[in-house]
XYZ file of C-alpha atoms in Angstrom:
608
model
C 42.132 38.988 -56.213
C 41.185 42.108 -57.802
C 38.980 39.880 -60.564
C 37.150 37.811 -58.034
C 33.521 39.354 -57.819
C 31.331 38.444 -55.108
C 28.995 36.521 -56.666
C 31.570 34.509 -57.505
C 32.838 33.411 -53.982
C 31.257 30.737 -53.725
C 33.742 29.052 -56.406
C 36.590 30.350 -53.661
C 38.158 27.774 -50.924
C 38.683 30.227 -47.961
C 41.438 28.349 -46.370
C 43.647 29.260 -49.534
C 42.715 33.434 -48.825
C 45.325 35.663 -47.433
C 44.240 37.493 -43.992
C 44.468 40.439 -46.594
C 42.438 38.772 -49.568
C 39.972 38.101 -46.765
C 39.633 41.705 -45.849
C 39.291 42.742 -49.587
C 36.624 40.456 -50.437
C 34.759 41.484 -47.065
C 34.904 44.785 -48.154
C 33.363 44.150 -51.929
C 31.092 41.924 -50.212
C 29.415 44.446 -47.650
C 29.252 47.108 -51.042
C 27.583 44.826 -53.064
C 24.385 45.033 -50.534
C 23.309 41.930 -51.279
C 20.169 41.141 -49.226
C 21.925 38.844 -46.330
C 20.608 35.504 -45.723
C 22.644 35.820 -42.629
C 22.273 38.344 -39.813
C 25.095 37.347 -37.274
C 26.352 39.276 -33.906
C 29.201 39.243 -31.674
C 29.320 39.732 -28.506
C 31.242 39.024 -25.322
C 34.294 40.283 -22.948
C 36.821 40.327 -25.814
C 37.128 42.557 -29.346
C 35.864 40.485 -32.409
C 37.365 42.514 -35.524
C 38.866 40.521 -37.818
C 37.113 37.659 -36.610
C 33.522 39.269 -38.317
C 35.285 39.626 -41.413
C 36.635 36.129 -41.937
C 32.741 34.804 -40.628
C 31.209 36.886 -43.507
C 33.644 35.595 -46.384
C 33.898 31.734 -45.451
C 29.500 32.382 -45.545
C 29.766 33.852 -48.750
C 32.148 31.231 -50.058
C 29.881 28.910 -48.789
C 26.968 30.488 -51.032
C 25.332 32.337 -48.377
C 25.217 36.106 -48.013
C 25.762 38.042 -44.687
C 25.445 41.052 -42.017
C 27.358 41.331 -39.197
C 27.472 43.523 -36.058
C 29.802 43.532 -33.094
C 28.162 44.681 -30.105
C 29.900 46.972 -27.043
C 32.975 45.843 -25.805
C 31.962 43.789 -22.357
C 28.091 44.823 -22.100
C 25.719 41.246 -24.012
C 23.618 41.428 -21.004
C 22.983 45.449 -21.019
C 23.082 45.658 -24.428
C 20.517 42.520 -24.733
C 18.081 44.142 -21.673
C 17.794 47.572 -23.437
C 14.892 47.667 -26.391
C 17.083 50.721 -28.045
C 20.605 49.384 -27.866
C 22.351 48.970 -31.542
C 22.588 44.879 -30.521
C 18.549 44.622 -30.589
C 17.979 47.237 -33.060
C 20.457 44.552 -35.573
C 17.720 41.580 -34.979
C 20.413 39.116 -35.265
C 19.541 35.471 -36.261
C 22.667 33.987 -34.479
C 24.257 35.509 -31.930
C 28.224 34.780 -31.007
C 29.113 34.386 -27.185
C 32.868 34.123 -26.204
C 34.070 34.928 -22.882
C 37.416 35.284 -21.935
C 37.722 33.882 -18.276
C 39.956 35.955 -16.666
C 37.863 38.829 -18.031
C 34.574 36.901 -16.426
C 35.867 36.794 -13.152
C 39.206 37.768 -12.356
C 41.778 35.771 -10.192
C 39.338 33.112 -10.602
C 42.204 29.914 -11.077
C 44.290 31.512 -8.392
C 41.277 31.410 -5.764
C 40.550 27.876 -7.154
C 43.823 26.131 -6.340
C 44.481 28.102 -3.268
C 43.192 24.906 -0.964
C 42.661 22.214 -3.950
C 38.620 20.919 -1.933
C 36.396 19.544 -3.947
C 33.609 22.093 -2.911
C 35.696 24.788 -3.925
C 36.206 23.400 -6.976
C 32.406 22.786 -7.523
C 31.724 26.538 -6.437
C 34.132 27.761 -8.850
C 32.698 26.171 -11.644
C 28.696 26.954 -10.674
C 29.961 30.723 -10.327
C 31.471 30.687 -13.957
C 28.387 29.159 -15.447
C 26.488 31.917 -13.767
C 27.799 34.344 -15.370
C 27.587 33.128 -18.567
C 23.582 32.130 -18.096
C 21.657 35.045 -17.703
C 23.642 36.263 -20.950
C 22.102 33.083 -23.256
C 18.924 33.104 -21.070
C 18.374 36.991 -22.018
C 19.406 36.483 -25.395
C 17.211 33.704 -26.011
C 14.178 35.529 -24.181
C 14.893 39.069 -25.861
C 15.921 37.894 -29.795
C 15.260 35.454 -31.901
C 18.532 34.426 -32.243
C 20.325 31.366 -32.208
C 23.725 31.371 -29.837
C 26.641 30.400 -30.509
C 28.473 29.799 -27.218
C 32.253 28.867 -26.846
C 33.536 26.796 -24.518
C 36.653 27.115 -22.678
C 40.024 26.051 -24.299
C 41.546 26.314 -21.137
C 45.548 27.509 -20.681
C 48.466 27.315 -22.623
C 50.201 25.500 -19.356
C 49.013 24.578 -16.121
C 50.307 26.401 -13.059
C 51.346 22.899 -11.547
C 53.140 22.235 -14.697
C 53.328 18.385 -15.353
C 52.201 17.806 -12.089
C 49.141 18.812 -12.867
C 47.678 15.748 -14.038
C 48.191 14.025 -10.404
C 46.188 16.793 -8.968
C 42.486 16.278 -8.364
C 41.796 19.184 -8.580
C 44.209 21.032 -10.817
C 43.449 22.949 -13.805
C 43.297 20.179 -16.053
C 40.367 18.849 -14.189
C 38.824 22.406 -13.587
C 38.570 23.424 -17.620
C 37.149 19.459 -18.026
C 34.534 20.099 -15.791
C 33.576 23.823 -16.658
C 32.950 22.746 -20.381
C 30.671 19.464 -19.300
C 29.058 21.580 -16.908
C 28.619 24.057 -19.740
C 27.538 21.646 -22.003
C 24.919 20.044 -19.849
C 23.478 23.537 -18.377
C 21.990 23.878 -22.322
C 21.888 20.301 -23.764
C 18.122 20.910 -23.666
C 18.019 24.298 -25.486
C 17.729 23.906 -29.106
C 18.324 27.307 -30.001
C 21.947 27.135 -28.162
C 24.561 25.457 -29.931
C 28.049 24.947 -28.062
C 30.862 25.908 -30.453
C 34.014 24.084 -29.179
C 37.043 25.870 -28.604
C 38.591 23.895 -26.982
C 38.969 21.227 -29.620
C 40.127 23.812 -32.277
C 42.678 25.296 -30.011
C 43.809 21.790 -29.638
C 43.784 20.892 -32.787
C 45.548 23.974 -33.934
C 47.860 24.681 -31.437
C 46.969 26.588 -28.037
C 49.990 28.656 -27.958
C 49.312 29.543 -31.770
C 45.522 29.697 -31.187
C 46.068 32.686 -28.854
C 47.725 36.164 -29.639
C 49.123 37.396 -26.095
C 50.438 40.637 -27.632
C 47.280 41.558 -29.253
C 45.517 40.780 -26.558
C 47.292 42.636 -23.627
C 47.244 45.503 -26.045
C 43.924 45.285 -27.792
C 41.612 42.197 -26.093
C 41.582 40.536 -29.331
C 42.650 36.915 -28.195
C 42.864 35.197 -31.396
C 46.195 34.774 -33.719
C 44.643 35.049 -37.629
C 46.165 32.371 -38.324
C 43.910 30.992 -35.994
C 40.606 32.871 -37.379
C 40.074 30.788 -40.885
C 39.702 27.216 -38.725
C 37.370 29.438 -35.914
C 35.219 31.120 -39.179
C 34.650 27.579 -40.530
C 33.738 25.890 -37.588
C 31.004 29.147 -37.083
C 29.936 28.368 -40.395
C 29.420 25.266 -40.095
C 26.858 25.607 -37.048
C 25.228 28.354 -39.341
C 25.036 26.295 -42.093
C 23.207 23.384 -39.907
C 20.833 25.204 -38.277
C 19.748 26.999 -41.454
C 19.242 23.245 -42.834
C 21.599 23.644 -45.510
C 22.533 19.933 -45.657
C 23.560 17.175 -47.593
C 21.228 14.204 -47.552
C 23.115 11.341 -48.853
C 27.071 10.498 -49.270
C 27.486 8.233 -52.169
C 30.757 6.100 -52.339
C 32.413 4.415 -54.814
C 34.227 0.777 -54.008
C 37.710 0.521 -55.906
C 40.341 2.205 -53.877
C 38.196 3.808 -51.812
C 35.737 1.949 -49.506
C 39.095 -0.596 -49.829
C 42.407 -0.392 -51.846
C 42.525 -2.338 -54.845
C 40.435 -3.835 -56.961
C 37.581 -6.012 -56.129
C 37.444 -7.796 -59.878
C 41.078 -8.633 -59.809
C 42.029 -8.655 -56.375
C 38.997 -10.471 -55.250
C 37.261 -10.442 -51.932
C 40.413 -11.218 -50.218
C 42.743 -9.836 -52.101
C 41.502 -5.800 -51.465
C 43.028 -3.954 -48.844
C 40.871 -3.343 -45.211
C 41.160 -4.370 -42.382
C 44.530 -4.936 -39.690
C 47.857 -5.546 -39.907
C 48.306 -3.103 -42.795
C 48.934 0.173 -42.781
C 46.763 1.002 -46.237
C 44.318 -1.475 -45.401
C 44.227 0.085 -41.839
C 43.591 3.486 -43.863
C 40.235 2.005 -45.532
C 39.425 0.389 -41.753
C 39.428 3.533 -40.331
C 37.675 5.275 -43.084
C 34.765 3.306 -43.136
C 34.425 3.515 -39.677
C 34.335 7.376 -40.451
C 31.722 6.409 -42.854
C 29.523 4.043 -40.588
C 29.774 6.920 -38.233
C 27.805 9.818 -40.777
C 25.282 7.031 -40.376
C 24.749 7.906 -36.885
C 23.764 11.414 -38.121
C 20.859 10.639 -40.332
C 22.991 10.966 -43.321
C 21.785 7.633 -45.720
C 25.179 6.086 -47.237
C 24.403 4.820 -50.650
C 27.049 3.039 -53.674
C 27.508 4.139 -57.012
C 30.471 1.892 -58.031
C 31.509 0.380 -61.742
C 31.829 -3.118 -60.766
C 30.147 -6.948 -61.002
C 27.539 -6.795 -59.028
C 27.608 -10.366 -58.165
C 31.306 -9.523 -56.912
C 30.170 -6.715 -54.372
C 27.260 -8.865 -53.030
C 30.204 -11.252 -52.725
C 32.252 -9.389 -50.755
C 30.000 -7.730 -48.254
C 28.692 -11.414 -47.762
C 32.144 -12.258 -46.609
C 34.291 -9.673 -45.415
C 32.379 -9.485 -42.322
C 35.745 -8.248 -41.054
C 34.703 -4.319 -42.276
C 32.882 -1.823 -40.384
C 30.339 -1.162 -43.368
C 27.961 -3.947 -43.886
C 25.648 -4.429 -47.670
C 22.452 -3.605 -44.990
C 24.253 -0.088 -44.564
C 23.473 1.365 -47.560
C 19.798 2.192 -48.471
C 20.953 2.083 -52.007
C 23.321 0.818 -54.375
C 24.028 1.179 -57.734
C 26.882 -1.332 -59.567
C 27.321 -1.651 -62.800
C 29.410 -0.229 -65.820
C 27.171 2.609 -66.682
C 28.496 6.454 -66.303
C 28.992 7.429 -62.396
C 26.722 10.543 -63.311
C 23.588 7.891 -64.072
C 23.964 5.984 -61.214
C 24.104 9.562 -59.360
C 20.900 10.023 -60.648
C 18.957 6.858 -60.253
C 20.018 6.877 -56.715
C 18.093 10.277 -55.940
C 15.355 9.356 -57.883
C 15.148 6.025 -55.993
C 15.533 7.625 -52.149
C 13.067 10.724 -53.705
C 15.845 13.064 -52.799
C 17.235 15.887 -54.844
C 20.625 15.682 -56.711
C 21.832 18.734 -54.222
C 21.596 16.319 -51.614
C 24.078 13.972 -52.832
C 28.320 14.048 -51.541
C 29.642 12.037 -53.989
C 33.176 10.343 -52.807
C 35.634 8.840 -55.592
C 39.686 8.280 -56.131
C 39.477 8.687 -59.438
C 40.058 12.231 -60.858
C 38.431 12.166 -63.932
C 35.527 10.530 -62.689
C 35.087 13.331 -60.339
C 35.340 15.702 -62.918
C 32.764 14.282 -65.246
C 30.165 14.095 -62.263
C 31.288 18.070 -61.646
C 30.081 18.470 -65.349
C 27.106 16.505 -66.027
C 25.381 17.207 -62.208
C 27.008 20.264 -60.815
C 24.583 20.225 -57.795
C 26.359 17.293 -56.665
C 29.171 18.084 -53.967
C 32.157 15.595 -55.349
C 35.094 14.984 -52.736
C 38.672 13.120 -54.428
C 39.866 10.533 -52.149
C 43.946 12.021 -51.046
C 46.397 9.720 -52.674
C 47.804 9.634 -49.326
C 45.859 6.502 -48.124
C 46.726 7.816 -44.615
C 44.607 11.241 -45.590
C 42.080 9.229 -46.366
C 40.186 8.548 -43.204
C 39.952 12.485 -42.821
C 38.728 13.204 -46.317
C 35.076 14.575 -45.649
C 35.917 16.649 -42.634
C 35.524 19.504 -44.742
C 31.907 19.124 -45.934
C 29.535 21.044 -44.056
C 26.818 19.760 -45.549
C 27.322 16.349 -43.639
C 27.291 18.404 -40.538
C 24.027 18.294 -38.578
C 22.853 20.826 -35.535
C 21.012 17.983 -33.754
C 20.685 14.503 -34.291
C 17.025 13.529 -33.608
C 15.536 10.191 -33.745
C 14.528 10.039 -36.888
C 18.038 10.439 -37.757
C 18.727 7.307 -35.958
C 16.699 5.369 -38.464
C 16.784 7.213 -41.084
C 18.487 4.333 -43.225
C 15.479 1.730 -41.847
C 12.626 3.737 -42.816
C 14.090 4.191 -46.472
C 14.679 0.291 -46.761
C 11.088 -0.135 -45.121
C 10.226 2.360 -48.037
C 11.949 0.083 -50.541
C 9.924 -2.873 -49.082
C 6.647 -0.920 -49.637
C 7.497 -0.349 -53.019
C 7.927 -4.279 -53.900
C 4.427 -4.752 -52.223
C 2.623 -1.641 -54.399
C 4.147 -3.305 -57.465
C 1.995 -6.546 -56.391
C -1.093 -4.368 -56.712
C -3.190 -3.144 -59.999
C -5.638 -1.100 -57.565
C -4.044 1.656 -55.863
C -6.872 2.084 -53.153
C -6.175 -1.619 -52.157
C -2.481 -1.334 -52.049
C -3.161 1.728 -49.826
C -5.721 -0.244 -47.917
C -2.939 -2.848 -47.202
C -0.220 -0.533 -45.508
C -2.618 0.188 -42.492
C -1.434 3.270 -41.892
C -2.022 4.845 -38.705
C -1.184 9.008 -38.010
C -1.087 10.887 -34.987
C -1.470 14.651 -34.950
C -0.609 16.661 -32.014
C 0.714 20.261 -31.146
C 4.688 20.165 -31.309
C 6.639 20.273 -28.069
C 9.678 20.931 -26.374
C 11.014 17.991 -27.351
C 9.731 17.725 -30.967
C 10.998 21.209 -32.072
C 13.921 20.018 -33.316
C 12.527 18.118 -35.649
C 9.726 20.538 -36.811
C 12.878 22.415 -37.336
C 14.422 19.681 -39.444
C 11.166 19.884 -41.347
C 10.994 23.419 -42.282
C 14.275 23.552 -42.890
C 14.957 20.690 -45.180
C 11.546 19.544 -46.791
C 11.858 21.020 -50.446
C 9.061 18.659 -52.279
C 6.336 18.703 -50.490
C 6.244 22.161 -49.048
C 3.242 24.478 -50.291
C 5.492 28.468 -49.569
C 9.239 26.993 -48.443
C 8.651 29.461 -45.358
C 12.323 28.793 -43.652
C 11.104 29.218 -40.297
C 13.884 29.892 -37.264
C 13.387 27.615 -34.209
C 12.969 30.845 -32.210
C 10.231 31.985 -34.641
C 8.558 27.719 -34.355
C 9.078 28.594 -30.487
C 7.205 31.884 -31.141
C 4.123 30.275 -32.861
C 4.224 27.217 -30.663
C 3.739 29.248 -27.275
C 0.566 31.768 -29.447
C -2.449 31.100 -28.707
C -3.660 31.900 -31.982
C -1.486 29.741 -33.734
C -1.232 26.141 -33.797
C 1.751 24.352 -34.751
C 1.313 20.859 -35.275
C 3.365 17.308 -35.861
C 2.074 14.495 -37.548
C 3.681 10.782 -36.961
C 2.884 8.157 -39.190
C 3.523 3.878 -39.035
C 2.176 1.396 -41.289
C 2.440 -2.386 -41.370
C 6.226 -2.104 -42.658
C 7.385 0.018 -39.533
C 7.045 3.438 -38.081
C 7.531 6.472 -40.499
C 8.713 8.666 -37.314
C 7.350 12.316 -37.438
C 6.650 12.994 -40.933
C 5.018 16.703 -40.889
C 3.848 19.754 -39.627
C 1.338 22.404 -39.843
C 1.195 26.025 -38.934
C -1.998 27.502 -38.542
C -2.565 30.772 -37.746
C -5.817 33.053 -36.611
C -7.441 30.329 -34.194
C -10.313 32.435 -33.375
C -10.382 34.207 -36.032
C -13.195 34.446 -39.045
C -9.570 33.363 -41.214
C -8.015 30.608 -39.804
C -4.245 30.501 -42.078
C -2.941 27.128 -43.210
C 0.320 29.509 -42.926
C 2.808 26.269 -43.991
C 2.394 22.899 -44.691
C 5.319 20.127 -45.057
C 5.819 16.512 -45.452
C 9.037 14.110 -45.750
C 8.968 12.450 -48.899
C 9.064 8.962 -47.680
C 5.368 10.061 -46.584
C 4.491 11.124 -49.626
C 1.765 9.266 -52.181
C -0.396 8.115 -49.724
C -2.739 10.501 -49.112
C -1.841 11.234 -45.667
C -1.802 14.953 -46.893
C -5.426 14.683 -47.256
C -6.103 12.872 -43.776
C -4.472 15.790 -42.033
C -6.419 18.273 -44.402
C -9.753 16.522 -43.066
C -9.146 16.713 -39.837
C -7.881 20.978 -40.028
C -11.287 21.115 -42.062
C -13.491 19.803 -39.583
C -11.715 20.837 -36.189
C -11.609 24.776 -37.510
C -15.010 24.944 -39.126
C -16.117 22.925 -35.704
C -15.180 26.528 -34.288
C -18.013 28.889 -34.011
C -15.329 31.477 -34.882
C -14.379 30.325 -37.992
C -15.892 31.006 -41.321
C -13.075 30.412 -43.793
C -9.729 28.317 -44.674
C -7.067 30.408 -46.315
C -4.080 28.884 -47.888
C -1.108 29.631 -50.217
C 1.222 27.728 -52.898
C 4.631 29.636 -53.436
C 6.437 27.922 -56.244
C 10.334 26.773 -56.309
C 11.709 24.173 -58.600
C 11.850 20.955 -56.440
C 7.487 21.665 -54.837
C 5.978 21.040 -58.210
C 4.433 17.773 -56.768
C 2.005 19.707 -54.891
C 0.957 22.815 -57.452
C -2.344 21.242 -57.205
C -2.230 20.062 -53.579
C -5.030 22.659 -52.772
C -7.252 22.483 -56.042
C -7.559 18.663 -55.203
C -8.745 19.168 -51.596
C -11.351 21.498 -52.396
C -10.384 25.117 -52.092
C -10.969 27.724 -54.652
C -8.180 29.860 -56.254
C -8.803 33.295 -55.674
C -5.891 35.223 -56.525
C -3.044 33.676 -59.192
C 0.559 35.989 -58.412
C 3.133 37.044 -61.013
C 5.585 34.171 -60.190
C 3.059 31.012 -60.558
C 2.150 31.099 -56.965
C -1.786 31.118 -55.918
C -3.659 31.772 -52.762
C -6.855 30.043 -51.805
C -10.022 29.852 -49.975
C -12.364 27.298 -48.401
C -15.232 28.200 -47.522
C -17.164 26.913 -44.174
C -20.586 25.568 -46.832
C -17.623 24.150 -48.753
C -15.154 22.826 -46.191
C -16.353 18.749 -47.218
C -14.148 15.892 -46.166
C -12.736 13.559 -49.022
C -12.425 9.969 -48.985
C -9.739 8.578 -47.175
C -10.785 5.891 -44.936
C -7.419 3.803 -45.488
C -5.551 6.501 -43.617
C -6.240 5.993 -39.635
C -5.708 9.393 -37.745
C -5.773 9.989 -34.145
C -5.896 14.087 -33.025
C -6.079 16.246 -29.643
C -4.905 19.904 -30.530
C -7.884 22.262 -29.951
């Protein structure tokens, strides 16, 4: 352990550290003073240390870099109401919430089963959740973080014992309803994500989740052997909401969407399906599979095979949960897995570090590793019945919301792949253009759209003019100025609706210097020229302003927004400053600030 050096963590697994080769690697960690991309708090009715420690190395072995603070023992709310307490002074970007319930409100299951009424029982669980609200409420109104808030795991065994479960309204039912009641009370809060405790104690073990002794002697309520499985699932809500995601999960076929193999065994012959228990395995794995769908993530197949056999089968093995229409892309063939890695990002328009790549085969795996290290490659168990739980561990296929765009996410990329047969029927690109009949709608974001003007600051890599990560405090922030506009732009076309495809952040309404602070679009929009529809219409609604006498604008390079170096250039604004790194700012004058052709692009707008 003495070897490892932090920047090499990120090679680490943290479920194979010692509680002690946690807390050394913590320690190098906080010395190295790394600037964090993580500034994460604690706070609650219970003491945190080691948990901060184990947070900070599963980040950095995730690749991201951290802070922590742990605020007074028992005090969120007065340490969240005071502008000089250490808790505000920290500016956290997610905040961690755990209250212990007998510390909330003391004697609170004896009072609750002292007559068994329903009322009580409703009364009981509206007084928990009321103490717990003004806490997230404050937090959410005084920082700019994001909350994490746990839910309740509920006891180690019910007072009733096993007659609990014929009680109405025992403890059993209690802890149900407190956590759906939680749950509910901040469904509609994106900047509150419920981290479930109650399915991790479960899943580990309630009466090795807790630590009695340490916690009658020190309030720290959690047994470490308990913290690694808590740190990961923090992570993973970290690593969602900062948009660090995986795209795409490529599969192969051989002994791994099915056992066997499809050339000799034929369609039949491979194992899915009932009746047996390795077939079962693959059953319930691609149901796993089918289920990422659900999320947004595309499913695509990179397989060495006939491709006349895998057409084959998914025409008849209508018995599996994954159907050919899944998959917005598949690539069969006998070329190297590491090509067909590649052809598949460069048909979806995706990056290579967006790709999970899933295989049985070990030296496949290891040549993909090689030749595309940004893809994240996952070896299917040998244990077929290990198999259905193979990806649990990538936190890339984890989301923090699932909007509707995630929904039909795999649609709009085979409507894509339907536009791209009709463009390759045209020779003039203005009439192919012409054809789609594409119709945009630009309006300020909402409530309900944040979300996704998160998702798009967050995950848009190509067409993004400064990468500006933008919290969805800070989009809530800029939403509710009145000198800022923060707008959403949906887009359909002939071949079916695009969903919301982009957003713009202007800033100075009312100004001389109106900001085009951040500009993003998906890249299923892109090559259209719906960029310079929206452009237009920001042209002519801020120089409409009497206040307004100039367009400023930026390009901040990165490796993947090459695509749009020249984004400005081409819509009319002058450089006026290049930077050291490649970057460039720009102006637009009002005398200047002409609209450029783009009549085939139809664009409806109400934001001033």
């Amino acid at each position: 352990m003495q070897s490892i050096v932090p920047e090499r963590a990120h090679a680490l697994d943290p479920f194979a550290l010692s509680s002690v080769q946690v807390r050394h690697l913590c320690r190098q960690l906080r010395r190295n003073g790394a600037q964090p991309d993580v500034r994460i708090a604690f706070a609650g009715n219970v003491v945190f240390d080691p948990l901060a420690e184990f947070v900070e190395t599963h980040l950095a072995c995730h690749g991201m870099t951290s802070i922590s603070h742990v605020a007074s023992f028992g005090q969120p709310l007065q340490e969240l109401l005071d502008p000089a307490s250490a808790l505000r002074g920290f500016d956290p970007g997610f905040l961690f919430l755990h209250f212990e319930l007998e510390g909330l409100l003391p004697g609170l299951l004896e009072r609750c089963d002292e007559h068994g009424e329903e009322d009580r029982l409703r009364e009981v669980v509206e007084e928990v959740i009321g103490g717990i609200e003004p806490v997230v409420r404050t937090a959410l109104r005084m920082t700019r973080a994001s909350v994490l808030l746990t839910n309740f795991p509920g006891p180690e065994r019910y007072d009733l014992g096993i007659a609990d479960a014929r009680s109405p309204f025992g403890q059993q039912e209690l802890f149900a309803r407190l956590n759906s009641a939680l749950a509910a009370r901040f469904r509609a809060e994106p900047r509150v994500q419920i981290v479930d405790l109650c399915r991790l104690t479960a899943w580990h073990g309630r009466s090795r989740a807790l630590d009695r002794r340490m916690y009658y002697f020190a309030k720290i309520p959690w047994h470490e052997s308990f913290l690694p499985l808590l740190a990961d699932e923090i992570v993973r809500h970290v690593g969602a909401a900062l948009g660090r995601v995986r795209k795409c999960l490529v599969v192969d076929l051989d002994n791994t969407l099915w056992g066997g193999v499809l050339g000799e065994d034929g369609p039949y012959g491979v194992r899915v399906g009932m009746g047996d228990p390795v077939a079962e395995a693959h059953f319930d794995l691609q149901r796993r599979i089918l289920a990422l769908k659900k999320r947004g993530i595309l499913l695509a197949v990179c397989s060495k095979n006939n491709p006349a056999d895998v057409e084959e089968i998914f025409r008849l093995r209508t018995d599996m949960p994954l159907r050919r229409e899944d998959f917005a892309c598949v690539e069969v063939g006998w070329d190297m897995k590491h090509q067909g890695l590649q052809r598949i990002a460069q048909a979806l328009n995706i990056g290579l570090d967006s790709l999970v790549f899933l295989d049985d085969n070990p030296a496949e795996i290891e040549l993909v590793r090689q030749a595309l290290p940004e893809v994240q490659c996952v070896l299917v168990p040998e244990d077929p019945a290990q198999r259905p739980g193979c990806l649990d561990r990538v936190h890339g296929l984890e989301r923090a919301v699932i909007t509707t765009e995630d929904f039909h996410k795999t649609r709009q990329y085979q409507d894509n792949a339907a536009r791209e047969s009709a463009r390759r029927q045209f020779t003039d690109l203005h009439g192919y253009l012409r054809s789609l009949d594409t119709r945009v709608e630009l309006r300020p974001v909402c409530a309900q759209l944040l979300p996704r003007a998160h998702q798009l600051f967050t995950k848009t890599n190509q067409f993004n003019l400064t990468t500006r990560r933008y919290t969805a405090a800070e989009l809530e922030a800029f939403a509710a100025d009145a000198s800022c506009r923060l707008l959403m732009a949906r887009a359909q076309d002939r071949f079916g609706d695009l969903g919301w495809i982009g957003a713009i952040l202007l800033r100075g309404i009312g100004e001389p210097q109106v900001v085009i602070d951040s500009f993003v679009l998906s890249c299923r929009a892109m090559g259209r020229e719906i960029e310079t529809a929206l452009l237009n219409h920001v042209k002519q609604v801020c120089f409409g302003l009497e206040s307004c006498r100039e367009l400023l604008a930026e390009y901040r390079p990165t490796a993947r927004n090459l695509p749009v170096k020249e984004l400005y250039e081409r819509q009319g604004f002058e450089v006026i400053d290049v930077l050291p790194n490649g970057g460039k700012r720009y102006r637009l004058q009002r005398q200047a600030g002409r609209p450029l052709p783009c009549d085939w692009v139809a664009l409806e707008a109400q934001w001033i």
